CSV table of C-alpha atoms in Angstrom, one decimal:
chain,number,residue,atom,x,y,z
A,1,PRO,CA,-5.6,-3.3,-2.0
A,2,SER,CA,-8.1,-1.9,-0.1
A,3,PRO,CA,-7.3,1.1,2.8
A,4,GLN,CA,-8.3,-1.1,5.4
A,5,THR,CA,-5.5,-3.7,3.7
A,6,LEU,CA,-3.5,-1.7,3.1
A,7,ALA,CA,-3.4,-0.5,6.4
A,8,ALA,CA,-3.6,-3.7,8.0
A,9,TRP,CA,-0.3,-5.0,6.1
A,10,ASP,CA,1.3,-2.0,7.7
A,11,LEU,CA,0.7,-2.1,10.7
A,12,ALA,CA,2.2,-5.7,10.3
A,13,HIS,CA,5.0,-5.3,8.3
A,14,VAL,CA,6.4,-2.4,8.2
A,15,TRP,CA,9.6,-0.8,10.7
A,16,HIS,CA,8.8,3.5,11.2
A,17,PRO,CA,11.6,5.8,11.4
A,18,PHE,CA,11.8,7.1,14.6
A,19,THR,CA,8.4,6.0,15.5
A,20,GLN,CA,7.1,4.5,18.4
A,21,ALA,CA,5.0,1.5,17.5
A,22,GLU,CA,3.5,1.0,20.4
A,23,GLU,CA,2.3,5.2,19.3
A,24,TRP,CA,1.0,4.1,16.3
A,25,GLU,CA,-0.2,0.6,16.9
A,26,ALA,CA,-2.8,2.4,19.9
A,27,ASP,CA,-3.4,5.5,17.0
A,28,GLY,CA,-5.6,3.6,14.7
A,29,PRO,CA,-5.5,3.4,10.6
A,30,PRO,CA,-2.8,5.0,9.9
A,31,LEU,CA,-2.1,8.2,7.8
A,32,ILE,CA,-1.1,7.1,4.2
A,33,ILE,CA,0.1,8.8,1.1
A,34,ASP,CA,-1.4,7.8,-2.4
A,35,ARG,CA,-0.7,10.9,-4.6
A,36,ALA,CA,1.0,14.4,-4.3
A,37,GLU,CA,-0.3,17.5,-6.3
A,38,GLY,CA,2.1,21.2,-5.5
A,39,CYS,CA,2.6,20.7,-2.0
A,40,GLU,CA,-0.2,18.8,-0.7
A,41,LEU,CA,-0.5,14.6,-0.2
A,42,ILE,CA,-3.0,13.0,-0.6
A,43,ASP,CA,-3.8,9.3,1.1
A,44,VAL,CA,-5.8,7.1,0.4
A,45,HIS,CA,-9.1,7.9,1.0
A,46,GLY,CA,-8.8,11.2,-1.1
A,47,SER,CA,-8.3,13.7,1.9
A,48,ARG,CA,-5.7,16.5,0.9
A,49,TYR,CA,-3.1,17.8,3.4
A,50,LEU,CA,-0.2,20.5,2.9
A,51,ASP,CA,3.2,19.3,3.1
A,52,GLY,CA,4.7,21.1,5.9
A,53,VAL,CA,7.5,18.9,6.1
A,54,SER,CA,8.6,19.2,2.6
A,55,SER,CA,9.0,15.2,3.0
A,56,LEU,CA,11.3,15.7,5.6
A,57,TRP,CA,13.3,18.8,4.2
A,58,THR,CA,13.4,17.1,0.5
A,59,ASN,CA,10.6,18.6,-1.2
A,60,VAL,CA,12.5,21.8,-3.6
A,61,HIS,CA,9.4,23.0,-6.1
A,62,GLY,CA,6.5,20.7,-4.7
A,63,HIS,CA,5.2,17.3,-6.3
A,64,CYS,CA,4.2,16.2,-9.7
A,65,HIS,CA,6.8,19.0,-10.6
A,66,ASP,CA,6.4,18.7,-15.0
A,67,GLY,CA,9.7,19.5,-15.4
A,68,MET,CA,10.8,17.1,-12.4
A,69,ASN,CA,8.5,14.4,-14.3
A,70,GLN,CA,9.7,14.9,-17.4
A,71,ALA,CA,13.6,14.8,-16.9
A,72,ILE,CA,13.1,11.5,-15.1
A,73,ARG,CA,10.6,10.3,-17.7
A,74,ASP,CA,12.8,11.0,-20.3
A,75,GLN,CA,15.8,9.0,-18.7
A,76,LEU,CA,14.0,6.3,-18.1
A,77,ASP,CA,14.2,6.0,-21.9
A,78,ARG,CA,18.0,5.8,-21.7
A,79,VAL,CA,19.2,4.2,-18.8
A,80,SER,CA,18.3,3.9,-15.0
A,81,HIS,CA,21.4,3.1,-13.6
A,82,SER,CA,24.7,2.0,-13.9
A,83,THR,CA,27.7,1.5,-11.7
A,84,LEU,CA,29.7,4.3,-11.2
A,85,LEU,CA,32.9,1.9,-10.0
A,86,GLY,CA,35.1,1.8,-13.0
A,87,LEU,CA,32.3,3.7,-15.1
A,88,ALA,CA,31.3,6.6,-16.1
A,89,GLY,CA,27.6,8.9,-16.2
A,90,THR,CA,26.2,11.2,-18.6
A,91,PRO,CA,23.7,12.5,-15.7
A,92,SER,CA,27.1,12.1,-12.8
A,93,ILE,CA,28.8,14.0,-14.9
A,94,GLN,CA,27.0,17.2,-15.7
A,95,LEU,CA,25.6,17.2,-11.9
A,96,ALA,CA,29.2,17.4,-10.8
A,97,LYS,CA,29.9,19.8,-13.2
A,98,LYS,CA,26.8,22.1,-12.3
A,99,ILE,CA,27.7,22.0,-8.7
A,100,VAL,CA,31.3,22.6,-9.2
A,101,GLU,CA,30.1,25.9,-10.6
A,102,LEU,CA,27.2,26.6,-8.0
A,103,CYS,CA,29.5,26.3,-5.5
A,104,GLU,CA,32.1,29.1,-7.5
A,105,ARG,CA,29.5,31.6,-5.1
A,106,ILE,CA,30.5,30.7,-1.7
A,107,PRO,CA,33.5,33.8,-1.1
A,108,GLY,CA,36.6,32.9,0.2
A,109,SER,CA,39.7,33.0,-0.8
A,110,THR,CA,40.9,28.9,-0.1
A,111,GLU,CA,40.8,27.0,-2.6
A,112,PRO,CA,37.2,26.0,-4.9
A,113,LEU,CA,35.3,22.6,-4.0
A,114,THR,CA,36.2,20.4,-7.6
A,115,ARG,CA,35.7,17.1,-6.7
A,116,VAL,CA,32.2,15.6,-6.0
A,117,PHE,CA,31.8,12.4,-4.7
A,118,PHE,CA,27.4,10.5,-5.2
A,119,SER,CA,26.1,8.8,-2.0
A,120,ASP,CA,22.5,8.8,-1.8
A,121,SER,CA,21.8,10.2,1.2
A,122,GLY,CA,22.8,12.9,4.3
A,123,SER,CA,24.6,10.6,6.5
A,124,THR,CA,26.5,8.8,3.9
A,125,SER,CA,27.7,12.4,2.1
A,126,VAL,CA,28.4,13.0,5.8
A,127,GLU,CA,30.5,9.2,6.6
A,128,VAL,CA,32.6,9.9,3.0
A,129,ALA,CA,33.1,13.5,4.5
A,130,LEU,CA,34.1,12.0,8.0
A,131,LYS,CA,37.0,9.0,6.2
A,132,MET,CA,37.9,11.8,4.3
A,133,ALA,CA,39.1,13.4,6.4
A,134,PHE,CA,40.9,10.9,8.5
A,135,GLN,CA,42.9,9.6,5.1
A,136,TYR,CA,43.8,12.9,3.9
A,137,GLN,CA,45.5,13.6,6.8
A,138,GLN,CA,46.8,10.2,7.4
A,139,GLN,CA,48.0,10.3,4.2
A,140,ILE,CA,49.7,13.0,4.3
A,141,GLY,CA,51.6,12.1,7.8
A,142,GLN,CA,48.8,14.0,10.0
A,143,THR,CA,49.1,10.9,12.0
A,144,GLU,CA,48.6,12.1,15.1
A,145,ARG,CA,45.2,13.6,13.9
A,146,THR,CA,42.6,10.8,14.9
A,147,ARG,CA,39.6,12.7,16.5
A,148,PHE,CA,37.3,15.4,15.1
A,149,ALA,CA,35.1,18.7,16.4
A,150,ALA,CA,31.6,19.8,16.3
A,151,LEU,CA,28.5,21.3,18.0
A,152,ALA,CA,26.1,19.9,20.9
A,153,GLU,CA,23.8,19.0,20.3
A,154,ALA,CA,24.7,18.3,16.2
A,155,TYR,CA,23.1,16.3,14.2
A,156,HIS,CA,24.6,14.9,11.3
A,157,GLY,CA,22.9,11.5,10.5
A,158,ASP,CA,22.1,8.1,11.4
A,159,THR,CA,25.7,5.6,10.8
A,160,ILE,CA,27.7,5.4,13.3
A,161,GLY,CA,30.7,8.0,12.2
A,162,SER,CA,27.7,10.4,11.1
A,163,VAL,CA,26.1,10.0,15.3
A,164,SER,CA,29.4,9.9,16.4
A,165,VAL,CA,29.7,13.4,15.2
A,166,GLY,CA,26.3,13.9,16.5
A,167,GLY,CA,25.6,15.6,20.4
A,168,ILE,CA,21.6,14.6,21.1
A,169,ASP,CA,21.3,12.1,23.5
A,170,LEU,CA,18.1,11.2,22.8
A,171,PHE,CA,19.0,9.7,19.6
A,172,HIS,CA,22.6,8.6,20.1
A,173,ALA,CA,23.0,7.7,23.5
A,174,ILE,CA,21.9,4.0,23.4
A,175,TYR,CA,24.9,3.5,20.7
A,176,ARG,CA,27.6,5.6,23.0
A,177,PRO,CA,29.8,1.8,23.2
A,178,MET,CA,30.2,1.8,19.7
A,179,LEU,CA,31.0,5.3,19.3
A,180,PHE,CA,34.5,7.3,18.9
A,181,ASP,CA,35.1,10.4,21.3
A,182,ALA,CA,34.1,13.9,19.3
A,183,VAL,CA,35.7,17.0,21.0
A,184,ARG,CA,32.1,18.9,22.0
A,185,LEU,CA,32.2,22.4,21.3
A,186,PRO,CA,29.8,24.7,22.5
A,187,SER,CA,26.7,25.9,20.8
A,188,PRO,CA,24.6,28.9,20.5
A,189,ASN,CA,21.2,28.8,21.3
A,190,ARG,CA,20.0,32.5,21.2
A,191,PRO,CA,18.4,33.8,18.1
A,192,ASP,CA,19.6,37.5,18.9
A,193,HIS,CA,23.4,35.9,19.2
A,194,GLU,CA,23.5,36.5,22.5
A,195,GLY,CA,26.4,35.3,24.3
A,196,GLU,CA,28.2,34.3,21.5
A,197,GLN,CA,32.2,35.7,22.2
A,198,GLU,CA,32.0,33.9,25.7
A,199,LEU,CA,31.4,30.2,23.9
A,200,LEU,CA,34.2,31.5,21.3
A,201,GLU,CA,36.5,31.4,24.4
A,202,GLU,CA,35.9,28.1,25.1
A,203,ALA,CA,35.6,27.4,21.8
A,204,ARG,CA,39.3,28.3,21.8
A,205,ARG,CA,40.5,26.6,25.0
A,206,LEU,CA,39.4,23.2,24.0
A,207,PHE,CA,40.8,23.3,20.1
A,208,ALA,CA,44.2,24.6,22.2
A,209,ALA,CA,43.9,21.2,23.7
A,210,HIS,CA,43.1,18.5,21.3
A,211,GLY,CA,44.1,20.8,18.0
A,212,SER,CA,47.2,18.7,17.3
A,213,GLU,CA,44.7,15.2,17.5
A,214,LEU,CA,42.2,17.2,15.2
A,215,ALA,CA,41.3,15.4,11.5
A,216,ALA,CA,38.6,17.9,11.5
A,217,LEU,CA,35.9,20.2,12.3
A,218,VAL,CA,32.4,19.0,11.2
A,219,VAL,CA,30.1,22.0,11.3
A,220,GLU,CA,26.1,22.9,10.2
A,221,PRO,CA,26.1,26.3,9.3
A,222,LEU,CA,23.8,28.9,10.9
A,223,VAL,CA,21.3,26.5,11.5
A,224,GLN,CA,21.1,23.4,13.8
A,225,GLY,CA,18.1,22.2,12.5
A,226,ALA,CA,17.3,18.1,14.7
A,227,ALA,CA,18.6,20.1,17.5
A,228,GLY,CA,15.4,22.7,17.4
A,229,MET,CA,16.3,25.2,14.8
A,230,ARG,CA,19.1,26.9,16.9
A,231,MET,CA,21.0,29.3,15.4
A,232,HIS,CA,24.3,31.1,15.5
A,233,SER,CA,25.5,33.7,13.6
A,234,PRO,CA,28.2,33.8,10.7
A,235,GLU,CA,30.7,35.2,12.2
A,236,PHE,CA,30.7,32.4,15.9
A,237,LEU,CA,30.7,30.4,12.6
A,238,ARG,CA,33.5,32.0,10.5
A,239,GLU,CA,35.9,31.8,13.9
A,240,LEU,CA,35.6,28.4,14.4
A,241,MET,CA,36.1,27.7,10.4
A,242,SER,CA,39.3,30.3,11.1
A,243,MET,CA,40.6,27.9,15.2
A,244,ALA,CA,40.2,24.9,13.3
A,245,ARG,CA,41.8,26.0,10.0
A,246,SER,CA,44.9,27.6,12.4
A,247,CYS,CA,45.5,24.4,14.6
A,248,GLY,CA,45.6,22.3,10.7
A,249,ALA,CA,42.4,20.6,10.7
A,250,LEU,CA,39.6,19.9,8.2
A,251,VAL,CA,36.2,22.5,7.7
A,252,ILE,CA,33.8,20.3,7.1
A,253,VAL,CA,29.9,21.6,6.6
A,254,ASP,CA,27.2,20.0,6.3
A,255,GLU,CA,24.4,21.7,4.0
A,256,VAL,CA,22.8,18.7,4.3
A,257,ALA,CA,19.0,20.4,5.9
A,258,THR,CA,21.1,23.6,5.5
A,259,GLY,CA,21.7,23.6,1.2
A,260,MET,CA,19.0,24.3,-1.4
A,261,GLY,CA,18.0,27.9,-0.5
A,262,ARG,CA,16.8,27.1,2.9
A,263,THR,CA,18.1,29.5,4.7
A,264,GLY,CA,17.7,32.7,1.9
A,265,THR,CA,20.9,31.7,-0.2
A,266,LEU,CA,21.1,29.1,-2.6
A,267,PHE,CA,24.3,27.5,0.0
A,268,ALA,CA,24.0,29.0,3.3
A,269,LEU,CA,28.0,28.9,3.4
A,270,GLU,CA,27.8,32.4,0.7
A,271,GLN,CA,26.3,33.7,4.4
A,272,VAL,CA,29.6,33.0,5.9
A,273,GLY,CA,31.9,34.2,3.6
A,274,LEU,CA,34.4,31.0,4.3
A,275,ARG,CA,34.5,27.5,2.1
A,276,PRO,CA,35.0,24.6,3.7
A,277,ASP,CA,37.6,22.4,2.9
A,278,LEU,CA,34.3,19.1,2.2
A,279,LEU,CA,31.1,20.1,1.4
A,280,CYS,CA,27.9,17.5,1.6
A,281,LEU,CA,25.1,18.0,-0.4
A,282,ALA,CA,21.8,15.7,0.3
A,283,LYS,CA,18.1,16.2,1.3
A,284,GLY,CA,16.4,19.4,-1.4
A,285,ILE,CA,19.6,18.0,-4.5
A,286,SER,CA,17.0,15.8,-5.9
A,287,GLY,CA,14.0,18.2,-5.2
A,288,GLY,CA,12.5,15.8,-2.8
A,289,TYR,CA,12.4,13.0,-5.6
A,290,LEU,CA,14.5,10.1,-4.8
A,291,PRO,CA,17.6,9.6,-2.4
A,292,LEU,CA,20.2,11.2,-3.6
A,293,ALA,CA,23.7,13.5,-1.3
A,294,LEU,CA,27.0,14.6,-2.4
A,295,THR,CA,30.3,15.2,-1.0
A,296,LEU,CA,32.6,17.6,-2.2
A,297,ALA,CA,36.5,18.3,-2.1
A,298,THR,CA,38.6,20.5,-2.9
A,299,GLU,CA,41.5,19.5,-5.8
A,300,ARG,CA,43.9,19.6,-2.4
A,301,ILE,CA,42.5,16.7,-0.6
A,302,TYR,CA,41.7,14.8,-3.7
A,303,ASP,CA,45.5,13.7,-5.2
A,304,ALA,CA,46.5,13.6,-1.5
A,305,PHE,CA,44.4,10.3,-2.5
A,306,ARG,CA,46.3,9.6,-5.8
A,307,GLY,CA,48.8,6.9,-6.4
A,308,PRO,CA,50.0,3.6,-7.4
A,309,TYR,CA,47.2,0.9,-6.6
A,310,THR,CA,49.6,-0.5,-4.3
A,311,ASP,CA,50.0,2.3,-2.1
A,312,PHE,CA,46.4,1.7,-1.4
A,313,LYS,CA,46.2,5.5,-0.9
A,314,THR,CA,42.0,5.0,-2.7
A,315,LEU,CA,39.6,5.8,-1.2
A,316,PHE,CA,37.8,2.9,-0.3
A,317,HIS,CA,34.4,3.7,0.0
A,318,GLY,CA,31.2,3.0,-2.7
A,319,HIS,CA,27.6,2.5,-2.6
A,320,THR,CA,26.1,0.2,-5.3
A,321,PHE,CA,23.7,3.5,-6.7
A,322,THR,CA,26.2,6.4,-6.5
A,323,GLY,CA,25.9,8.6,-8.8
A,324,ASN,CA,21.8,7.3,-10.2
A,325,ALA,CA,21.3,8.1,-13.5
A,326,LEU,CA,17.7,8.4,-12.4
A,327,ALA,CA,18.6,11.0,-9.3
A,328,CYS,CA,21.2,12.9,-11.1
A,329,ALA,CA,18.9,13.4,-13.3
A,330,ALA,CA,16.2,14.9,-11.1
A,331,ALA,CA,18.5,16.9,-9.4
A,332,LEU,CA,20.3,19.0,-12.5
A,333,ALA,CA,16.1,19.7,-13.8
A,334,SER,CA,15.1,21.2,-9.8
A,335,LEU,CA,18.4,23.1,-10.1
A,336,GLU,CA,17.3,23.8,-13.7
A,337,ALA,CA,13.6,25.1,-11.9
């Protein structure tokens, strides 16, 4: 199709995310990306553009990376997809082993992250973590722990659970009747970290009031990206995590945006010095090539889901393309690079 035909089809049929249709249609023909090389996107007319948002914070090594392209080609000749529901797959096993080994660089005296649950987006990685935390607490007898704590201006994705722990009204207010209510902790907004102690005192009061109700704390480490790059110090996060654990809540760390080197270390948690109970990864995990997300858990959490099938302790959650072979092959090649 010609560029003009593609533009007409787009305006007639494609619903773009986070995009107001009135403005999209009024702006004239859309910018249509046809191919890419390195850090540049190339449109249907051959014009080049710097991919300044790394294709929404996903592209780690550049487009058309030789090693990643070859890894996906090699995997295509083996198998593109096979379900993980009742079967295993070579690339997902290798990726789970590799990411668990990489998580050993996160310091801390608590248990290591040893189990990997695959899904396909940052939203679903958080959704899985919320379900795991909630069900874990129920199955160890902490049935009163039905709520979650999260920072003000948090963003954890767009599915119902992840929106519920999100705190950006611009995105989430319209859906309020559909959501559960999170305990909202104060969020720093100073790059010099001034005023964090006062905010920690407020958080301490909230944990004292609601701690017995909490299944988990969920937090983006060091920087809240969608909130406008709101920074907090490692010390602030260590204090929050310690408060959560002191009251019996689990700690979920959402490294969807901060992981894969975005803060200068492979995981932002390496700078914090504490391990979480559940860790969410997506975006850069596959080098910007294919949809992939991981939720990592400790062995203690995994063991709480063991039992005879008739006890119904199973995590009844899964995705059609969970552990997709092509996505896992891309992630392995990205980690190698």
